[in-house]
XYZ file of C-alpha atoms in Angstrom:
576
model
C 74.281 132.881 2.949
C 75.845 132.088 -0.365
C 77.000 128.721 -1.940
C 78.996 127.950 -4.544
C 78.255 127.313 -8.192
C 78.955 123.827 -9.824
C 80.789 122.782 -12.943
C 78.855 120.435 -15.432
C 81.688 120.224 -17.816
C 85.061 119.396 -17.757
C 86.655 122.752 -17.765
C 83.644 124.992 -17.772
C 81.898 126.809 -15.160
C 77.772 127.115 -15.633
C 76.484 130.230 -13.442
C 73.870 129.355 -10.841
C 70.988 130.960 -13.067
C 71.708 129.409 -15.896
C 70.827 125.679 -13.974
C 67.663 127.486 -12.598
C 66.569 128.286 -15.768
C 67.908 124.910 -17.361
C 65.552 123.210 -14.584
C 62.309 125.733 -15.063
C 59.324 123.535 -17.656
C 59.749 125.029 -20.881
C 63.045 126.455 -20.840
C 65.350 126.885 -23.061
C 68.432 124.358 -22.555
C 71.757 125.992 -21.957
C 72.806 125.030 -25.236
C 70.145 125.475 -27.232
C 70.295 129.073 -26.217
C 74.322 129.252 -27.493
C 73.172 128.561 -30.733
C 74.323 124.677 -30.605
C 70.836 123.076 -30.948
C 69.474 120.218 -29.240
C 68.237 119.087 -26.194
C 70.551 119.397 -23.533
C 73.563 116.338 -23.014
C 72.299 113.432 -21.459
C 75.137 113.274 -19.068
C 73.986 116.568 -17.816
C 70.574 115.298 -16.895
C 71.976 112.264 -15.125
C 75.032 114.035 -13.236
C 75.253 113.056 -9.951
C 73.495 109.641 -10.304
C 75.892 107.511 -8.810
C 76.302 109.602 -5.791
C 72.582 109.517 -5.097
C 72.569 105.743 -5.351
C 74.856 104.865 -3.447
C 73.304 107.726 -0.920
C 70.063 105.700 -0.911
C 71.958 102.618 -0.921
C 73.191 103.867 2.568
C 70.154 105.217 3.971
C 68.012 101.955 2.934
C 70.983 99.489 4.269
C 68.108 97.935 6.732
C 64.714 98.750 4.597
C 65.422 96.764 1.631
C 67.458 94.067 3.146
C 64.202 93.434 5.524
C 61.645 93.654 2.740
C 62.976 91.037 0.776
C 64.333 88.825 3.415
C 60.558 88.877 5.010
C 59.310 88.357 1.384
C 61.645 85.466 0.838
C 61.046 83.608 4.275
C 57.080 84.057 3.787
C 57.302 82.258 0.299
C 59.955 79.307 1.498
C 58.011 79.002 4.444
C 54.552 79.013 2.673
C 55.952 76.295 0.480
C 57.077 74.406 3.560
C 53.643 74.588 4.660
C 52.171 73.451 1.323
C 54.592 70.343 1.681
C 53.568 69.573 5.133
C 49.708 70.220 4.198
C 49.320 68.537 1.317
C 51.769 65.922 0.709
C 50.395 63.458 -0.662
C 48.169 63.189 -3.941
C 45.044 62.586 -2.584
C 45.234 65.810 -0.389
C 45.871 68.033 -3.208
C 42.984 66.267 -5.335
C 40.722 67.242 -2.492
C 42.621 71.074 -2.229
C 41.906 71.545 -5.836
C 38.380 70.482 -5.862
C 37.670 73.174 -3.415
C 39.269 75.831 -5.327
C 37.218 75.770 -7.789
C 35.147 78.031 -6.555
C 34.143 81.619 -7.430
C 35.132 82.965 -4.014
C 38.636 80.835 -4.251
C 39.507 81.657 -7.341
C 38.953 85.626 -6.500
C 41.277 85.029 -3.383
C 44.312 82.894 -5.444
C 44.201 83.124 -9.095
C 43.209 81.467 -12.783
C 41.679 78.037 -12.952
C 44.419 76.538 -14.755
C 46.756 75.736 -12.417
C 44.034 73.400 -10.945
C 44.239 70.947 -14.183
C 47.114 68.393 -14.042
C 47.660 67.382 -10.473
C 47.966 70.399 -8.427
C 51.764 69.607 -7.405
C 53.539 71.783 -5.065
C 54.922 74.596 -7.416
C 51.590 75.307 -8.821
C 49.939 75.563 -5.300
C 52.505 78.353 -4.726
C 52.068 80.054 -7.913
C 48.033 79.823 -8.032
C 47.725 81.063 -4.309
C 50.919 83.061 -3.796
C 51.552 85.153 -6.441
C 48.652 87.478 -6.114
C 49.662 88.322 -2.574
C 53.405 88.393 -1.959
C 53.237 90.059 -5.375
C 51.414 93.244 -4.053
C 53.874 93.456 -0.947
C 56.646 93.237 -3.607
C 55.165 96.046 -5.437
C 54.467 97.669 -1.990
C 58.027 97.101 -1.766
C 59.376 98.999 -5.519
C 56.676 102.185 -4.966
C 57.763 102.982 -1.174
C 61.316 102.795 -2.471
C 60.849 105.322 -5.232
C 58.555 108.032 -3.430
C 60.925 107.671 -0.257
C 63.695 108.647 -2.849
C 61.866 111.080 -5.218
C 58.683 112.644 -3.584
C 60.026 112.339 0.008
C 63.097 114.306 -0.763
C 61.482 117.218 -2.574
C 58.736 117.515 0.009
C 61.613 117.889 2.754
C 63.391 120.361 0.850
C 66.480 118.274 0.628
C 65.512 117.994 -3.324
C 66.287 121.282 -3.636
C 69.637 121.590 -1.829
C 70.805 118.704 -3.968
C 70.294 120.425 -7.700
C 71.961 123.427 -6.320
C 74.757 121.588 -6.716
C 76.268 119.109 -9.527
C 73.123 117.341 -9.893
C 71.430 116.688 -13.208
C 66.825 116.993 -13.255
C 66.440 113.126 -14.162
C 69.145 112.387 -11.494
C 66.871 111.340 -8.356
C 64.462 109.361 -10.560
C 66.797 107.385 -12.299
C 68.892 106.380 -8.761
C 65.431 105.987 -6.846
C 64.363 103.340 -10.204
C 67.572 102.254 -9.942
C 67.533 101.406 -6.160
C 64.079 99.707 -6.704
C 64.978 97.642 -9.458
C 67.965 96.420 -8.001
C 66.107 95.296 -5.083
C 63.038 93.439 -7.075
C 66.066 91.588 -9.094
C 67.425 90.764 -5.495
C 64.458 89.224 -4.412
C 63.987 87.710 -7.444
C 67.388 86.234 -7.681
C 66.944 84.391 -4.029
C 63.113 83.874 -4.432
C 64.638 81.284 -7.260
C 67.784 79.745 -5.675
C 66.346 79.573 -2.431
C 63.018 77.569 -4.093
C 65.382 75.597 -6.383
C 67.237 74.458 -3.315
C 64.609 73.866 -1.337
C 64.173 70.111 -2.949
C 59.930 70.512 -2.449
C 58.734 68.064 -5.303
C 57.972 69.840 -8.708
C 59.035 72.640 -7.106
C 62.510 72.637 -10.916
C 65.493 74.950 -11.363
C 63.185 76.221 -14.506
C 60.170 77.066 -13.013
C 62.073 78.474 -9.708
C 63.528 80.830 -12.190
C 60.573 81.938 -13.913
C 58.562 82.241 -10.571
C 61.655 84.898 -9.297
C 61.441 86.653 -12.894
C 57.765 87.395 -12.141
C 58.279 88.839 -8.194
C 60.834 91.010 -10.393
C 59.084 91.945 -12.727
C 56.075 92.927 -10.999
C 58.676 94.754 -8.294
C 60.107 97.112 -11.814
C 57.060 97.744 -12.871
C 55.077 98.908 -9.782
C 58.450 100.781 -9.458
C 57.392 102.425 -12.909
C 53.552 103.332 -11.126
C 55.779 104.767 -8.723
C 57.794 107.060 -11.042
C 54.767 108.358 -12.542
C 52.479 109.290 -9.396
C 55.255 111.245 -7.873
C 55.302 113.484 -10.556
C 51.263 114.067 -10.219
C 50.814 115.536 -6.758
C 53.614 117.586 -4.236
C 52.849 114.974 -1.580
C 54.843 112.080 -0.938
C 52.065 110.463 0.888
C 49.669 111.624 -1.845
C 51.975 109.531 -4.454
C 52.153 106.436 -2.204
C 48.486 106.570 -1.903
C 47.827 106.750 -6.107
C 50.451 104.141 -6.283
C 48.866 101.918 -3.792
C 45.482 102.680 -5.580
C 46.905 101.120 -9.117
C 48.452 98.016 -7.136
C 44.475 97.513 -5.413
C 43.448 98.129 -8.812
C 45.433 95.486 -10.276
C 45.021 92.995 -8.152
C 40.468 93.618 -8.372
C 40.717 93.283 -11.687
C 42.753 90.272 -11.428
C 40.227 88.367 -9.574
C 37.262 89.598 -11.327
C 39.256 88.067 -14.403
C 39.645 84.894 -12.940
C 36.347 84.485 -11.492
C 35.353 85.487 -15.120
C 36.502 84.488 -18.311
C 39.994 85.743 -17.997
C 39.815 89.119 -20.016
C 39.921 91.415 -17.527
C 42.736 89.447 -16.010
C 44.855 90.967 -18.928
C 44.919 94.252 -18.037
C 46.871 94.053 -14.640
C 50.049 93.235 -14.110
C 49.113 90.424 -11.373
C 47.638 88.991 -14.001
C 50.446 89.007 -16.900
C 52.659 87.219 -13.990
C 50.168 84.626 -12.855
C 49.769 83.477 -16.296
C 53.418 83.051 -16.823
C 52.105 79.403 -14.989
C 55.563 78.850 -13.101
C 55.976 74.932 -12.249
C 52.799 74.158 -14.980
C 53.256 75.697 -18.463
C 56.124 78.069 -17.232
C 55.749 80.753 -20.141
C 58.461 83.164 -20.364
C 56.822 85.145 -22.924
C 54.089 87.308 -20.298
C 57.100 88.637 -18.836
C 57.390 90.675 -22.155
C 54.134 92.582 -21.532
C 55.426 93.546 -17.990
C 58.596 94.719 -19.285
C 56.912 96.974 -21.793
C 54.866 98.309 -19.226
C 57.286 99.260 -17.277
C 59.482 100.913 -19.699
C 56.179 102.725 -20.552
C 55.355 103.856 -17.281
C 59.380 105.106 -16.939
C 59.788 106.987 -19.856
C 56.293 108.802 -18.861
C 57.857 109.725 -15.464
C 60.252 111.439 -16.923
C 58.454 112.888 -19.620
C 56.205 114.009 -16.533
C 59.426 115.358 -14.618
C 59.798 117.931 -16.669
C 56.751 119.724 -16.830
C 56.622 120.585 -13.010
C 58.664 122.578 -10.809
C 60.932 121.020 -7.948
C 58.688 120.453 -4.926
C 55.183 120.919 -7.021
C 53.459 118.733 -8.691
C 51.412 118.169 -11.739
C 48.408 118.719 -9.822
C 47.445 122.063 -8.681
C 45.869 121.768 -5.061
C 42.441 123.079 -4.963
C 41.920 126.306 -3.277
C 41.001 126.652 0.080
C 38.577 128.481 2.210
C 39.554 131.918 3.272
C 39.202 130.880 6.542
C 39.602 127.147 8.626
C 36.542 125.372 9.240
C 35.510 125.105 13.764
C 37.105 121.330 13.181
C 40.361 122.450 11.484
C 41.491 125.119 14.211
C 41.585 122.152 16.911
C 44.226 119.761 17.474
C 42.248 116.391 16.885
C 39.781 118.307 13.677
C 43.529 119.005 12.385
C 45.054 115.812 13.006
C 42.151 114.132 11.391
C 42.771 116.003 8.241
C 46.307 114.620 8.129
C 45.064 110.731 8.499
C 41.984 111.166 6.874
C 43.090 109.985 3.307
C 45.091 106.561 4.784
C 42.087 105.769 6.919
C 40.050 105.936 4.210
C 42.389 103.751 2.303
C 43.266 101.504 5.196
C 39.404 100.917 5.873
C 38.460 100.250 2.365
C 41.290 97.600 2.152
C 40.286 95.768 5.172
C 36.435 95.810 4.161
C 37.014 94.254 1.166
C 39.855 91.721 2.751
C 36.700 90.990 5.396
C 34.490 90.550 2.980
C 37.098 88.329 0.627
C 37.355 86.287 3.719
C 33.652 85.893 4.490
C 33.118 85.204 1.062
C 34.641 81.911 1.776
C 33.169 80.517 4.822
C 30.380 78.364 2.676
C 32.907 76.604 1.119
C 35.347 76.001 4.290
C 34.282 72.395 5.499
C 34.777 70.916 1.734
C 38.169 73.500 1.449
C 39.711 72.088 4.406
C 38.536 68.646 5.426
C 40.976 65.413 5.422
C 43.278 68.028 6.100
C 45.319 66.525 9.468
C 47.150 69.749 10.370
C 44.315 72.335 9.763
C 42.294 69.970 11.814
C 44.329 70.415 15.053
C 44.812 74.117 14.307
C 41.194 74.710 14.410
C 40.795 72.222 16.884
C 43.179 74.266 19.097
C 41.436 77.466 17.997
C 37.881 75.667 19.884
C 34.812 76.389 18.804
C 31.030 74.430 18.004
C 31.787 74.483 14.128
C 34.247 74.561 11.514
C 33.111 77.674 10.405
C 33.591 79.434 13.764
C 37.003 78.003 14.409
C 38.224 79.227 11.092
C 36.567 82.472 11.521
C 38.565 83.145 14.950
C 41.854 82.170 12.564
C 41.110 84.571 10.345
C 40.353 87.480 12.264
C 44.008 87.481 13.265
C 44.886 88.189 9.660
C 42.474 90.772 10.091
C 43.587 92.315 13.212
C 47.508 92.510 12.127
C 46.038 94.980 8.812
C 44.534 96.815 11.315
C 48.123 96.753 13.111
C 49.650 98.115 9.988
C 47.520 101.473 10.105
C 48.127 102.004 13.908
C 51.533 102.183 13.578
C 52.066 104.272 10.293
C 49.232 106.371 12.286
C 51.151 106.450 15.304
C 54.083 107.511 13.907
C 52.658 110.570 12.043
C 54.298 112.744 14.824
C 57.422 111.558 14.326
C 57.114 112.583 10.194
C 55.705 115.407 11.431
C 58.849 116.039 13.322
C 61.319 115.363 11.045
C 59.909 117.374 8.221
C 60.071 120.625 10.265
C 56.035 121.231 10.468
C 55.636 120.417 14.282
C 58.125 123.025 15.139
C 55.873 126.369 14.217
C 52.572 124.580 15.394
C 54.509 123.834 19.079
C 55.992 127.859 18.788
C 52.126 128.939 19.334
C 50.130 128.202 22.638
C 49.430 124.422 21.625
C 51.189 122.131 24.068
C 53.436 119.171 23.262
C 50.622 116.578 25.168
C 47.575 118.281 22.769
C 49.424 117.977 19.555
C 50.984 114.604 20.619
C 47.740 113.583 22.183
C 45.485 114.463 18.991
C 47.273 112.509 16.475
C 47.293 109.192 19.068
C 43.938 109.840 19.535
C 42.991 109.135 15.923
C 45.273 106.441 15.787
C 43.124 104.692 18.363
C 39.800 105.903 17.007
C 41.073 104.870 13.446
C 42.373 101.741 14.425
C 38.807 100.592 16.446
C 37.221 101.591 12.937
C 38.917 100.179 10.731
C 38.479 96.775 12.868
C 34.831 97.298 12.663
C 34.703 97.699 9.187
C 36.837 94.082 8.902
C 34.425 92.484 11.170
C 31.047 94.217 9.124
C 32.916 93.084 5.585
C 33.436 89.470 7.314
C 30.366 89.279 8.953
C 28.398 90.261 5.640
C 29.920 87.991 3.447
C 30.031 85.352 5.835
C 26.315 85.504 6.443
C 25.489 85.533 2.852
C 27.973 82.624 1.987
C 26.654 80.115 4.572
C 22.792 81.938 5.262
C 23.607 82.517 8.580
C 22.511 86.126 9.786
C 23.966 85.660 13.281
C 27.381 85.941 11.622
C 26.709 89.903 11.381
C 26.867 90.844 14.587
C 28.979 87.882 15.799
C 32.161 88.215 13.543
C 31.736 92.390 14.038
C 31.952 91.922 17.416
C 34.850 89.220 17.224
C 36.998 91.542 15.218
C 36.164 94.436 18.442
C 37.392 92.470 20.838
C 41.100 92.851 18.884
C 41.127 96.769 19.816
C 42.930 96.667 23.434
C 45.952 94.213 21.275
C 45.797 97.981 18.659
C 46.169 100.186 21.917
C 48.750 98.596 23.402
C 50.413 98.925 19.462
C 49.942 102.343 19.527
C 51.722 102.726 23.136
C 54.413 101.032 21.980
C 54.892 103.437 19.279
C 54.307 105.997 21.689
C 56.891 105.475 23.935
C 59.212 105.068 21.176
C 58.257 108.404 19.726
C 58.754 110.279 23.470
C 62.134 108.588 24.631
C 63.794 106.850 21.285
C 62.724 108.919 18.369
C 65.647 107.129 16.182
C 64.321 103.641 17.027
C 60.559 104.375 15.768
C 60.680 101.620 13.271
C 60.864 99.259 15.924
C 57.230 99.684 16.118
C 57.253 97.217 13.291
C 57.976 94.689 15.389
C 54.350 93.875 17.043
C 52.245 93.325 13.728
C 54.888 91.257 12.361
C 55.388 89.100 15.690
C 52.066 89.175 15.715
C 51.396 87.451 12.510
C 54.365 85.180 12.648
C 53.201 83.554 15.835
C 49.267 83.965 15.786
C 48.843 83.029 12.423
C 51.419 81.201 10.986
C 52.765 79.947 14.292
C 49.910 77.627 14.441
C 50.577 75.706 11.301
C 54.304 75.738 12.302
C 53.341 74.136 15.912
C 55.341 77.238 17.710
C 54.899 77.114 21.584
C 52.049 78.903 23.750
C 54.847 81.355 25.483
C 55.476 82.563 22.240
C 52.039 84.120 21.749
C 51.845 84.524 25.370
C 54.692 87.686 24.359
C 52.264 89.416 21.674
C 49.140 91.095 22.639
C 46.792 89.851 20.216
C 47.406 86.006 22.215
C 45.632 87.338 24.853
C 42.646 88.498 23.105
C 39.799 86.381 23.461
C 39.618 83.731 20.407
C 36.103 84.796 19.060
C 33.582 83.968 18.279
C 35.330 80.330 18.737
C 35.919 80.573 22.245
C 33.724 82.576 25.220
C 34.239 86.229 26.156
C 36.466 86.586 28.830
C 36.706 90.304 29.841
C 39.924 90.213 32.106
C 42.198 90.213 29.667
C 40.781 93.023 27.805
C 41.158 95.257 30.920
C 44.538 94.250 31.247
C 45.607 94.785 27.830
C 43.771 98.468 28.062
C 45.581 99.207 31.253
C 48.855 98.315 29.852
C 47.759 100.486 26.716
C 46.983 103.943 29.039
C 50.505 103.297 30.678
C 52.357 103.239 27.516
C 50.605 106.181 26.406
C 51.010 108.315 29.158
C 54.806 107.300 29.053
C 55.319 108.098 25.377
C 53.722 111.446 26.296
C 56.040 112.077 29.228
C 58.823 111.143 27.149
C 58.069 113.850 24.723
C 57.167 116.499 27.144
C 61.050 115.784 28.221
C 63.097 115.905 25.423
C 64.555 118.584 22.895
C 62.124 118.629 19.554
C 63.934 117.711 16.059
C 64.324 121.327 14.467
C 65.418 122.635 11.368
C-alpha cells in the first residue's frame, strides 16, 4: 500500500525520506543539508497544530467539560458547606484552634491562614487547595499523555507525521488542550466564587484563588510533557506524572508541619502561599509559571532525542523465556496491573493513615459543630471517634472505587489498542482472558481496601492509644468489598454488551461519594443512598455487622459478572 507524500512549503514538494530523516535524533535538518544553515523553520515543526487541536478538542468534547465542571461544583459546594458549618465567628475560632495541629496541618496546609479570623475564603484556601489542586493536575497530565503518549503507543502517532505534520506538533496541541482547560477552570473557579456572595469570599481573592487551580493545571501539564518523552508507555508516563503530583503534595505537608522550607519546593506549595482571601500574593504565581515554562521547553528538548513510539528509556531486557506465572492468563494479567496497584495501594495507605492520624484530635476538631453533630449522630456509634471513623471509610472505599474501575476496564484498552486480538487468535478463550483481568480487579480492589483499613487502623491506634482500632477499622474498611464487586460488574457488563459506553462506569464512585459522603452534610434523602451500593454496606465499626446485605450485594456482583462475560462471549472483538 502506498500513500502520498506531503508538501511543507508553499510550492514545494519534500519526498517522504527526507521527513523520515528530518524526524530521526540527530539528523541533519532538510535545510541544513542544502547548504542554507540553521535549524529547521519553526513553522515546519508546528505544521499541522491547529488540526490536531481542534482533533482533541473533538475527541475530549465530554472529558474536559466533566473534569472541570466536577472540579467547580466540589469547590462551590465545599464553600457552601463551609458557610453552613461555620457561620458564625465563634465556630471558626473553635475550627481554627483545632487545626493547629501537626496531623491538620499535614492534611490542609500552612499555619497562616489560621491568624486573623479564619473567614470563609481562607477556610477554602487552607483546606482546599491541596486537594482539588492534585485532581486539577490529575486533570492537565491525563490530558497530555492521552494526546501525546496514547497516540504513539496506538500507532496513530505515526500515521499522523506521514502526513503534513510537523515533530513538536502533538505536544504543543496536547499543552495547548491542557492549558486551555486549567484557564477554563480557572476562569469559572473565580466568577462562580465571586458570585457566590459567601462573606470574604472578594472579586480579588476569587481571582487569585482561579489563577492558582490554573496555574497548578499548566504546570502539572508541563510534568506531563516531560514524562511522556521518558518511557514508550502511556500508562508508564501517567504513572511518573502521578508520582511528581504525590511528590508534591508530601513535601507540601512535611513543609507545613515543619518550618515551611520544604513547602517551597512543590508546586502545591508556591499556590497555597499565594494566601487567596488573606494576603492574596500574586507574586508565587511567578515561580509556577517559570516552572512550567521549564518543564515545556525540556519536553521538547526531550522530543527530539527519541524515536516516534520509543522512549527515552530503554526497557530492560527480558528473560529468554516467560516465567510459570507469566504463561497463564491471571500471572499475565497481573503483570499488566501490577504497577497501578502498587500505586493505587500506596496512595490509599498513606490517605488511611493521613486519616487515622487525626482521630486524637476529632472531639476538639469537631465539637459545637451542629451539623457534624447530626451527621455522626446519624452515622451511630458509642463514640465520636467511631462515628467519624465509619464517615471516613467511605472516602476510603470510593479510592478504592477508582482502581476497580480503571482495573476493570483494562480489557477494554486492551481491546482497542489491538493486543487482545493475537492473544484471543491462540487457544485462550474470551471467558479466561476476560475472566483473568476481572479477577485481579477484585483481588486488587479487596487489597487495596485492606491496606486503607491497616493505614487507618495504625494511625488511629497510635493517635488516640487505642490498639483495638487495628483490627477494628481493617475490618471496617473489608466489609466495603461486596459495594467494589458489584463496581466491577458494572463495568463488566458494560465491557460485554456496550463497549462504547465504558466510561459510564464512572458513574458509581462518583454517586457514591456525592451521596455517602457529601450527601450527609447536604441532608440528601435515604433513597438516594439506598441506589449506590456502598449505602448498603454495614456502617462500621459505628454500627453492628449485619451479614445480609453483604450476601446480597455479592450475589448481585456474580450476576453482573457472569453477564459482562456472556456479553463478550457474544459479540464481534474491536480489530485492527
Amino acid at each position: 500500500m502506498s500513500t502520498g507524500t506531503g508538501s511543507e512549503t508553499t510550492g514545494s514538494t519534500t519526498p517522504r525520506t527526507a521527513d523520515a530523516a528530518r524526524d530521526r535524533p540527530g539528523s541533519t535538518p532538510p535545510a541544513a543539508a542544502s547548504g542554507t544553515g540553521g535549524p529547521p523553520a519553526l513553522h515546519r515543526l508546528l505544521a499541522g497544530t491547529g488540526t490536531l487541536v481542534r482533533f482533541a478538542l473533538r475527541r475530549d468534547r465530554v472529558r474536559i467539560p466533566v473534569w472541570i465542571a466536577a472540579l467547580l461544583m466540589a469547590n462551590l459546594s465545599t464553600l457552601a458547606q463551609f458557610e453552613g458549618l461555620y457561620g458564625g465567628a465563634a465556630e471558626r475560632a473553635s475550627i481554627a484552634k483545632t487545626m493547629g495541629s501537626p496531623a491538620a496541618l499535614a492534611m490542609t496546609g500552612p499555619r497562616h491562614y489560621l491568624e486573623g479570623g479564619y473567614g470563609l475564603g481562607a477556610m477554602l484556601g487552607h483546606q482546599v487547595i491541596g486537594f482539588y489542586g492534585v485532581l486539577t493536575g490529575l486533570m492537565a497530565v491525563l490530558i497530555v499523555v492521552r494526546h501525546t503518549r496514547d497516540e504513539e503507543e496506538t500507532g496513530r502517532a505515526e500515521l499522523l507525521r506521514s502526513a503534513v505534520v510537523g515533530r513538536h506538533a502533538a505536544l504543543t496541541a496536547a499543552l495547548t488542550v491542557a492549558v486551555t482547560a486549567s484557564l477554563a477552570l480557572g476562569g469559572l473557579l473565580a466568577a462562580g466564587l465571586a458570585a457566590a456572595g459567601a462573606p470574604g469570599v472578594n472579586w480579588g481573592g476569587s481571582l487569585l484563588y482561579g489563577a492558582v487551580f490554573a496555574g497548578l493545571g499548566i504546570v502539572f501539564a508541563g510534568v506531563a510533557a516531560v514524562t511522556v518523552q521518558i518511557t514508550e508507555h502511556a500508562r508508564g508516563a501517567a504513572g511518573m506524572a502521578l508520582g511528581v503530583i504525590g511528590l508534591a503534595y508530601a513535601l507540601r505537608a512535611a513543609g507545613d508541619v515543619g518550618d515551611g522550607t520544604l513547602s517551597w519546593l512543590s508546586p502545591i506549595g508556591w499556590a497555597q502561599r499565594s494566601y487567596p482571601f488573606v494576603d492574596d500574593l500574586w507574586w508565587p504565581l511567578l515561580l509556577t509559571l517559570a516552572a512550567a515554562v521549564a518543564l515545556c521547553g525540556t519536553g521538547y528538548a526531550l522530543s527530539v532525542r527519541r524515536d516516534v513510539g520509543e522512549g527515552l528509556r530503554t526497557p530492560p531486557a527480558g528473560r529468554r523465556t516467560a516465567s510459570a506465572v507469566l504463561v497463564r492468563p491471571f500471572g499475565f494479567a497481573l503483570r499488566l496491573h501490577r504497577g497501578m496497584l502498587a500505586g493505587f495501594g500506596a496512595g490509599v495507605f498513606l490517605l488511611g493513615t493521613m486519616y487515622g492520624s487525626m482521630l486524637g484530635d476529632v472531639e476538639e476538631m469537631l465539637k459545637d459543630i451542629d451539623v457534624m453533630d447530626q451527621v455522626l449522630a446519624q452515622a451511630g456509634g458509642s463514640s465520636l471517634v467511631e462515628s467519624f471513623a465509619s464517615v471516613v471509610m467511605i472516602v476510603n472505599s470510593v479510592v478504592a472505587a477508582v482502581y476497580v474501575v480503571l482495573a476493570a476496564l483494562r480489557p477494554r484498552a486492551e481491546e482497542g489498542a489491538g493486543r487482545a486480538e493475537p492473544l484471543l487468535a491462540t487457544g485462550l478463550s474470551r471467558t479466561r482472558w476476560v475472566w483473568s483481568h476481572l479477577s485481579v480487579t477484585l483481588v486488587g480492589g479487596t487489597f487495596t481496601l485492606l491496606l486503607a483499613g491497616l493505614g487507618f487502623g495504625v494511625a488511629g491506634a497510635a493517635s488516640t492509644g487505642d490498639r483495638g482500632l487495628v483490627l477494628s477499622l481493617t475490618g471496617a474498611a473489608l466489609a466495603y468489598a461486596p459495594a467494589l464487586w458489584v463496581t466491577a460488574g458494572v463495568a463488566a457488563v458494560l465491557f460485554g454488551w456496550l463497549p462504547r459506553a465504558t466510561a459510564a462506569a464512572w458513574l458509581v464512585p462518583v454517586y457514591a461519594f456525592l451521596v455517602g459522603y457529601l450527601g450527609r452534610l447536604l441532608q440528601f434523602p435515604d433513597w438516594m443512598n439506598d441506589l449506590s451500593p456502598f449505602g448498603h454496606v454495614p456502617q462500621l465499626p459505628a454500627k453492628e455487622m449485619d451479614w445480609t446485605p453483604m450476601a446480597v450485594l455479592t450475589a448481585v456482583a456474580a450476576v453482573l459478572l457472569a453477564a459482562g462475560l456472556a456479553g463478550f462471549r457474544r459479540r464481534d472483538l474491536e480489530t485492527k
